[in-house]
CSV table of C-alpha atoms in Angstrom, one decimal:
chain,number,residue,atom,x,y,z
A,1,ALA,CA,32.4,34.7,-52.1
A,2,GLN,CA,29.7,37.3,-51.4
A,3,SER,CA,29.3,39.0,-48.1
A,4,VAL,CA,26.8,41.4,-46.5
A,5,THR,CA,27.3,44.0,-43.8
A,6,GLN,CA,24.6,45.7,-41.8
A,7,PRO,CA,26.5,48.2,-39.7
A,8,ASP,CA,23.7,49.1,-37.4
A,9,ILE,CA,22.8,46.4,-34.8
A,10,HIS,CA,19.9,48.4,-33.3
A,11,ILE,CA,18.0,51.5,-34.4
A,12,THR,CA,15.3,53.3,-32.5
A,13,VAL,CA,12.9,55.8,-34.2
A,14,SER,CA,9.7,57.5,-33.2
A,15,GLU,CA,6.5,56.5,-34.8
A,16,GLY,CA,5.9,58.7,-37.9
A,17,ALA,CA,9.6,59.4,-38.4
A,18,SER,CA,11.5,58.4,-41.5
A,19,LEU,CA,13.7,55.3,-41.5
A,20,GLU,CA,16.8,54.2,-43.3
A,21,LEU,CA,18.5,50.9,-42.7
A,22,ARG,CA,22.0,50.4,-44.2
A,23,CYS,CA,23.3,47.4,-46.1
A,24,ASN,CA,26.6,47.1,-47.9
A,25,TYR,CA,27.5,44.0,-50.0
A,26,SER,CA,30.6,42.6,-51.5
A,27,TYR,CA,30.3,40.6,-54.8
A,28,GLY,CA,32.2,40.6,-58.0
A,29,ALA,CA,29.2,40.9,-60.4
A,30,THR,CA,25.8,42.4,-60.2
A,31,PRO,CA,24.1,40.6,-57.3
A,32,TYR,CA,20.6,39.7,-56.5
A,33,LEU,CA,19.7,41.8,-53.4
A,34,PHE,CA,17.0,41.2,-50.9
A,35,TRP,CA,15.5,42.7,-47.7
A,36,TYR,CA,13.6,40.3,-45.4
A,37,VAL,CA,11.8,41.2,-42.1
A,38,GLN,CA,11.4,39.0,-39.1
A,39,SER,CA,8.7,39.8,-36.5
A,40,PRO,CA,9.2,38.4,-33.0
A,41,GLY,CA,8.9,34.6,-32.9
A,42,GLN,CA,8.3,34.4,-36.7
A,43,GLY,CA,10.1,33.3,-39.8
A,44,LEU,CA,11.4,35.7,-42.3
A,45,GLN,CA,9.2,37.4,-44.9
A,46,LEU,CA,10.4,39.1,-48.1
A,47,LEU,CA,10.0,42.8,-48.2
A,48,LEU,CA,11.6,43.5,-51.6
A,49,LYS,CA,14.3,42.3,-54.0
A,50,TYR,CA,16.4,43.8,-56.8
A,51,PHE,CA,17.7,42.0,-59.9
A,52,SER,CA,18.3,44.6,-62.5
A,53,GLY,CA,16.7,47.7,-64.1
A,54,ASP,CA,15.4,50.5,-62.0
A,55,THR,CA,17.6,51.0,-59.0
A,56,LEU,CA,14.8,52.1,-56.8
A,57,VAL,CA,12.7,49.1,-55.8
A,58,GLN,CA,9.3,49.2,-54.1
A,59,GLY,CA,8.3,46.6,-51.7
A,60,ILE,CA,5.5,45.7,-49.3
A,61,LYS,CA,4.3,47.6,-46.3
A,62,GLY,CA,5.5,50.9,-47.8
A,63,PHE,CA,9.2,50.1,-47.9
A,64,GLU,CA,11.6,50.9,-50.7
A,65,ALA,CA,15.3,50.3,-51.3
A,66,GLU,CA,17.8,51.8,-53.6
A,67,PHE,CA,20.7,49.9,-55.3
A,68,LYS,CA,23.8,52.1,-55.6
A,69,ARG,CA,26.5,50.2,-57.5
A,70,SER,CA,29.2,52.8,-56.8
A,71,GLN,CA,28.7,52.5,-53.1
A,72,SER,CA,27.9,48.7,-53.0
A,73,SER,CA,24.9,49.6,-51.0
A,74,PHE,CA,21.2,48.6,-50.9
A,75,ASN,CA,19.7,50.7,-48.2
A,76,LEU,CA,16.1,50.2,-47.0
A,77,ARG,CA,13.9,53.2,-46.4
A,78,LYS,CA,10.4,54.1,-45.3
A,79,PRO,CA,9.1,57.7,-45.1
A,80,SER,CA,6.9,57.2,-42.0
A,81,VAL,CA,7.4,54.3,-39.6
A,82,HIS,CA,4.5,52.6,-37.9
A,83,TRP,CA,4.6,50.8,-34.5
A,84,SER,CA,3.9,47.6,-36.3
A,85,ASP,CA,7.3,48.0,-38.2
A,86,ALA,CA,9.2,47.0,-35.1
A,87,ALA,CA,11.1,43.9,-36.1
A,88,GLU,CA,14.4,42.6,-37.2
A,89,TYR,CA,15.5,43.4,-40.7
A,90,PHE,CA,17.9,41.3,-42.8
A,91,CYS,CA,19.7,42.2,-46.0
A,92,ALA,CA,20.8,39.3,-48.2
A,93,VAL,CA,22.8,38.9,-51.4
A,94,GLY,CA,22.2,36.0,-53.8
A,95,ALA,CA,24.8,34.9,-56.2
A,96,GLY,CA,24.8,32.2,-58.8
A,97,ARG,CA,27.5,29.7,-58.8
A,98,SER,CA,28.3,26.6,-60.9
A,99,SER,CA,25.5,24.1,-61.2
A,100,GLY,CA,25.4,21.6,-58.3
A,101,SER,CA,26.8,24.2,-55.9
A,102,ALA,CA,24.7,26.1,-53.4
A,103,ARG,CA,23.2,29.1,-55.1
A,104,GLN,CA,22.7,30.4,-51.7
A,105,LEU,CA,21.7,33.6,-50.0
A,106,THR,CA,24.2,35.2,-47.7
A,107,PHE,CA,22.5,37.1,-44.9
A,108,GLY,CA,23.7,40.1,-43.0
A,109,SER,CA,23.6,40.0,-39.2
A,110,GLY,CA,20.4,42.0,-39.0
A,111,THR,CA,19.2,45.3,-37.7
A,112,GLN,CA,16.8,45.4,-34.8
A,113,LEU,CA,14.2,48.2,-35.2
A,114,THR,CA,12.5,49.7,-32.1
A,115,VAL,CA,9.6,52.1,-32.7
A,116,LEU,CA,8.8,54.6,-29.9
A,117,PRO,CA,5.2,55.8,-29.5
B,1,ILE,CA,-2.4,26.9,-47.7
B,2,ALA,CA,0.0,26.4,-44.8
B,3,GLY,CA,3.2,27.1,-46.7
B,4,ILE,CA,6.0,25.6,-44.6
B,5,THR,CA,5.5,23.9,-41.3
B,6,GLN,CA,8.2,22.9,-38.9
B,7,ALA,CA,8.1,20.6,-35.9
B,8,PRO,CA,8.7,20.7,-33.1
B,9,THR,CA,8.3,24.4,-32.2
B,10,SER,CA,10.9,24.1,-29.5
B,11,GLN,CA,12.9,21.3,-27.9
B,12,ILE,CA,15.3,20.9,-25.0
B,13,LEU,CA,17.7,18.1,-25.7
B,14,ALA,CA,20.5,16.4,-23.7
B,15,ALA,CA,23.9,16.4,-25.3
B,16,GLY,CA,24.7,13.2,-27.2
B,17,ARG,CA,21.1,12.6,-28.1
B,18,ARG,CA,19.8,12.2,-31.7
B,19,MET,CA,17.3,14.7,-32.9
B,20,THR,CA,15.3,15.2,-36.2
B,21,LEU,CA,13.8,18.5,-37.0
B,22,ARG,CA,10.9,18.1,-39.4
B,23,CYS,CA,10.0,20.4,-42.3
B,24,THR,CA,7.2,20.1,-44.8
B,25,GLN,CA,6.1,22.4,-47.6
B,26,ASP,CA,2.9,22.4,-49.6
B,27,MET,CA,4.0,24.8,-52.4
B,28,ARG,CA,5.6,22.1,-54.6
B,29,HIS,CA,8.8,24.0,-54.6
B,30,ASN,CA,11.9,22.3,-56.0
B,31,ALA,CA,14.4,23.7,-53.6
B,32,MET,CA,14.6,23.6,-49.8
B,33,TYR,CA,17.0,24.9,-47.2
B,34,TRP,CA,18.0,24.6,-43.6
B,35,TYR,CA,19.4,27.6,-41.8
B,36,ARG,CA,20.5,28.3,-38.2
B,37,GLN,CA,20.0,31.7,-36.7
B,38,ASP,CA,22.4,32.8,-33.9
B,39,LEU,CA,22.5,36.2,-32.3
B,40,GLY,CA,24.8,38.6,-34.1
B,41,LEU,CA,25.4,36.2,-36.9
B,42,GLY,CA,22.3,36.3,-39.0
B,43,LEU,CA,21.2,33.2,-40.8
B,44,ARG,CA,23.7,30.6,-42.0
B,45,LEU,CA,23.0,27.9,-44.4
B,46,ILE,CA,23.4,24.3,-43.1
B,47,HIS,CA,22.3,22.2,-46.0
B,48,TYR,CA,20.2,22.6,-49.1
B,49,SER,CA,18.4,20.5,-51.7
B,50,ASN,CA,17.8,21.8,-55.3
B,51,THR,CA,15.4,19.0,-56.1
B,52,ALA,CA,14.1,15.8,-54.6
B,53,GLY,CA,16.8,13.1,-54.3
B,54,THR,CA,19.7,15.6,-54.2
B,55,THR,CA,21.3,17.5,-51.3
B,56,GLY,CA,24.3,19.7,-50.7
B,57,LYS,CA,26.3,21.3,-48.0
B,58,GLY,CA,26.0,24.9,-47.0
B,59,GLU,CA,28.2,27.1,-44.9
B,60,VAL,CA,28.0,25.2,-41.6
B,61,PRO,CA,27.1,21.5,-42.3
B,62,ASP,CA,29.2,19.7,-39.7
B,63,GLY,CA,27.2,17.7,-37.2
B,64,TYR,CA,24.0,17.8,-39.4
B,65,SER,CA,22.6,15.6,-42.1
B,66,VAL,CA,19.6,15.9,-44.4
B,67,SER,CA,17.6,13.8,-46.8
B,68,ARG,CA,15.1,14.6,-49.5
B,69,ALA,CA,13.1,11.6,-50.3
B,70,ASN,CA,10.2,13.6,-51.9
B,71,THR,CA,9.4,17.1,-52.9
B,72,ASP,CA,7.5,18.1,-49.7
B,73,ASP,CA,9.7,16.9,-46.8
B,74,PHE,CA,13.2,17.9,-45.8
B,75,PRO,CA,14.2,16.6,-42.3
B,76,LEU,CA,17.3,17.8,-40.6
B,77,THR,CA,19.1,15.3,-38.3
B,78,LEU,CA,21.5,16.0,-35.5
B,79,ALA,CA,23.2,12.6,-34.9
B,80,SER,CA,24.7,13.4,-31.6
B,81,ALA,CA,23.8,16.9,-30.4
B,82,VAL,CA,26.3,19.2,-28.8
B,83,PRO,CA,25.7,22.5,-26.9
B,84,SER,CA,27.0,24.6,-29.8
B,85,GLN,CA,24.0,23.4,-31.8
B,86,THR,CA,21.8,25.4,-29.5
B,87,SER,CA,20.1,27.7,-32.0
B,88,VAL,CA,16.9,28.6,-33.8
B,89,TYR,CA,16.5,26.5,-37.0
B,90,PHE,CA,14.6,27.7,-40.0
B,91,CYS,CA,13.5,25.7,-43.0
B,92,ALA,CA,12.9,27.5,-46.2
B,93,SER,CA,11.9,26.7,-49.8
B,94,SER,CA,12.0,28.3,-53.2
B,95,GLU,CA,10.4,27.5,-56.5
B,96,LEU,CA,13.5,26.8,-58.6
B,97,GLY,CA,16.6,27.2,-56.3
B,98,GLY,CA,18.1,30.0,-58.3
B,99,PRO,CA,20.0,32.9,-56.7
B,100,GLY,CA,17.2,35.3,-57.5
B,101,ASP,CA,14.4,33.1,-56.1
B,102,THR,CA,12.3,34.3,-53.2
B,103,GLN,CA,12.8,32.0,-50.2
B,104,TYR,CA,9.8,31.3,-48.0
B,105,PHE,CA,10.5,30.5,-44.4
B,106,GLY,CA,8.9,28.4,-41.8
B,107,PRO,CA,8.2,29.6,-38.3
B,108,GLY,CA,11.4,28.0,-36.9
B,109,THR,CA,12.4,25.5,-34.2
B,110,ARG,CA,14.1,26.7,-31.1
B,111,LEU,CA,16.6,24.0,-30.0
B,112,THR,CA,18.4,24.0,-26.7
B,113,VAL,CA,21.2,21.4,-26.1
B,114,LEU,CA,22.2,20.9,-22.5
């Protein structure tokens, strides 16, 4: 079974600073990898996803993530954080299983981002 | 286009009571999901449906049931609520149900069981 670890529960950065949120996964084959963002009181919204090909993936809102197979990582980055980026960020891994089973996403526990003015 | 709607927005419920959380999507997606979100645990899948008329169990199905009578609706029922079911519940949908599909989430239902 797949698993996802987000080692940082809470990160605080100043507006305009760079950001990197860490994500490590465990899965036997090449996974489908996702980053979702959850603003306060809202549902989750997809930022970006990786299937195959170029290991650097561009997403919405200026975010990008890099898949590193050797490190089993899929870290999320943004060069300059805006106050509106304050939210909770979830990494997720999707893995296909036999038909009829749950081809589910497994989510990490999330990283809460605080942005200081 | 509304996407996914959930009702109620929040609910306080006495233990032992029956409760149905409603979820409707207007995207004609084949697959739908119910998750619960608990602090420090992320989202955990309760039940899913790959297509109308079929359902399956996720990671934490005990105490919950679902039905999928049509494409648009996917209600989640707690037959006899317990305090450990206090959580925020999210409904989601995806076009085909594959592992690479983007899932679209509703705004959530905050449920408190006393």
